[in-house]
PDB file of C-alpha atoms in Angstrom:
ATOM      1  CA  UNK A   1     216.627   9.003 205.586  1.00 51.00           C
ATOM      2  CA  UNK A   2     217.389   5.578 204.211  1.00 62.00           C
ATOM      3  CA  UNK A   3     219.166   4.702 201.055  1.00 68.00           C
ATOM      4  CA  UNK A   4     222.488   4.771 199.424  1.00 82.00           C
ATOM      5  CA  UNK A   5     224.308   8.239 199.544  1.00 85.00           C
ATOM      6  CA  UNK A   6     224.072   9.203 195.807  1.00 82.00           C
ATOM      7  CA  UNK A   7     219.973   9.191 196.876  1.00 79.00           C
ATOM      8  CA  UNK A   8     220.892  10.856 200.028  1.00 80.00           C
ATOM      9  CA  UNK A   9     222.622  13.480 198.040  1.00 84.00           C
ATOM     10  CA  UNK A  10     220.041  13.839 195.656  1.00 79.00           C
ATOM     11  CA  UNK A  11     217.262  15.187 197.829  1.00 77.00           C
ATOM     12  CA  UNK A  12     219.841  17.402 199.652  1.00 80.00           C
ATOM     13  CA  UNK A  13     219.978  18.743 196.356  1.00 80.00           C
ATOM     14  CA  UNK A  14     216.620  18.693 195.403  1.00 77.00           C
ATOM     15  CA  UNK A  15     216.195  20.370 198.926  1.00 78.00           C
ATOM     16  CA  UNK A  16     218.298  23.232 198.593  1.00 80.00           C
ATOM     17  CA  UNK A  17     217.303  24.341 194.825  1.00 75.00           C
ATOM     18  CA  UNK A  18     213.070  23.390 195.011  1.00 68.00           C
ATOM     19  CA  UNK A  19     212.943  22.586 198.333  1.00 63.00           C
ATOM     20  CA  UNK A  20     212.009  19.289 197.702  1.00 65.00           C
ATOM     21  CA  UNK A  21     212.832  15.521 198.177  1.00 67.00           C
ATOM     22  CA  UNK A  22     213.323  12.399 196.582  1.00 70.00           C
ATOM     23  CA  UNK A  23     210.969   9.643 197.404  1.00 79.00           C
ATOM     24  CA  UNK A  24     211.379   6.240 197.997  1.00 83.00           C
ATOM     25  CA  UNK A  25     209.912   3.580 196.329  1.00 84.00           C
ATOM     26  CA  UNK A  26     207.555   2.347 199.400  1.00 89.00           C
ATOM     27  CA  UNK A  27     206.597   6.322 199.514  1.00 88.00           C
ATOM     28  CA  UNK A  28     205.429   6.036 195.827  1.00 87.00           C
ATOM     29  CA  UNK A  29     203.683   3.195 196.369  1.00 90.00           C
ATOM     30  CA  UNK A  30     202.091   4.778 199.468  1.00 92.00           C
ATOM     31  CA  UNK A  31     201.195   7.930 197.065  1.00 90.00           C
ATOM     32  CA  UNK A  32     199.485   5.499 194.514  1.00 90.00           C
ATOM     33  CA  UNK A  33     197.351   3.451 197.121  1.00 92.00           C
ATOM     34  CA  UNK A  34     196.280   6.978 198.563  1.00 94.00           C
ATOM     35  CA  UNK A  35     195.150   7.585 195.197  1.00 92.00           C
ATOM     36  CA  UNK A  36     193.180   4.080 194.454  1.00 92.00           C
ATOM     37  CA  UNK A  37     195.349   3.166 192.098  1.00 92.00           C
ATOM     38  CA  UNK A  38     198.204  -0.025 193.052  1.00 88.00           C
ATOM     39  CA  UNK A  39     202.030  -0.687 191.747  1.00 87.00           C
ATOM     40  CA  UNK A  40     201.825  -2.959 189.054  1.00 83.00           C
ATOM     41  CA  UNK A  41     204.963  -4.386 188.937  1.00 84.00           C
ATOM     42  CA  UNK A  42     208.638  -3.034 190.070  1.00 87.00           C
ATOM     43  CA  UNK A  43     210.138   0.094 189.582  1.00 86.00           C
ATOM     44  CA  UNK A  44     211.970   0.069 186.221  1.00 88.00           C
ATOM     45  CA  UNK A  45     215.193   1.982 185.800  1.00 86.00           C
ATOM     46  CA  UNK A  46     216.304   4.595 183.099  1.00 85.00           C
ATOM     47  CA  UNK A  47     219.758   5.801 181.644  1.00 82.00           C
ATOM     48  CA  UNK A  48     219.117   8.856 183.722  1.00 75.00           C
ATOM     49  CA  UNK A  49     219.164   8.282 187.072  1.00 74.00           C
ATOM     50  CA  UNK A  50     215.212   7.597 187.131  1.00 80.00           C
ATOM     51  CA  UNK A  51     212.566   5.453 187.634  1.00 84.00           C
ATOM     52  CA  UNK A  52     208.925   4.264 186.395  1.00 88.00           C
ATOM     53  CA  UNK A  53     206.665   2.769 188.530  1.00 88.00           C
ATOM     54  CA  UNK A  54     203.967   1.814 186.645  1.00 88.00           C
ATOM     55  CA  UNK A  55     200.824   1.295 187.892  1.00 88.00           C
ATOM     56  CA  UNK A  56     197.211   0.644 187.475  1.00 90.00           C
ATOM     57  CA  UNK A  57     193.530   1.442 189.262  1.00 92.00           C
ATOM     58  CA  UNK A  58     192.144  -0.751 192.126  1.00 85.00           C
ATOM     59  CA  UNK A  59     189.519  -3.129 191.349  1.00 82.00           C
TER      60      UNK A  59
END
């Protein structure tokens, strides 16, 4: 897993209590082309520790 460690910890976190991970922004991105739809932009931080990616249907 790449990243800094907060994001490391994180998904050990997420991991433990859902079973789950966090994903990485390349992973998102990945999700969206998988889905027809591209990143439209950057990832935008929030006050809480999250993200938007926004994004927007092939043409």
């Amino acid at each position: 897993m790449d990243g800094p460690l907060s994001i490391a910890l994180y998904s050990a976190a997420l991991f433990s209590v859902t079973e789950g991970r966090a994903y990485s922004a390349a992973e998102y991105r990945a999700m969206l082309s998988a889905a027809g739809l591209f990143a439209d932009g950057p990832m935008v931080g929030t006050l809480v520790h999250c993200a938007v990616l926004p994004g927007k249907p092939k043409p």
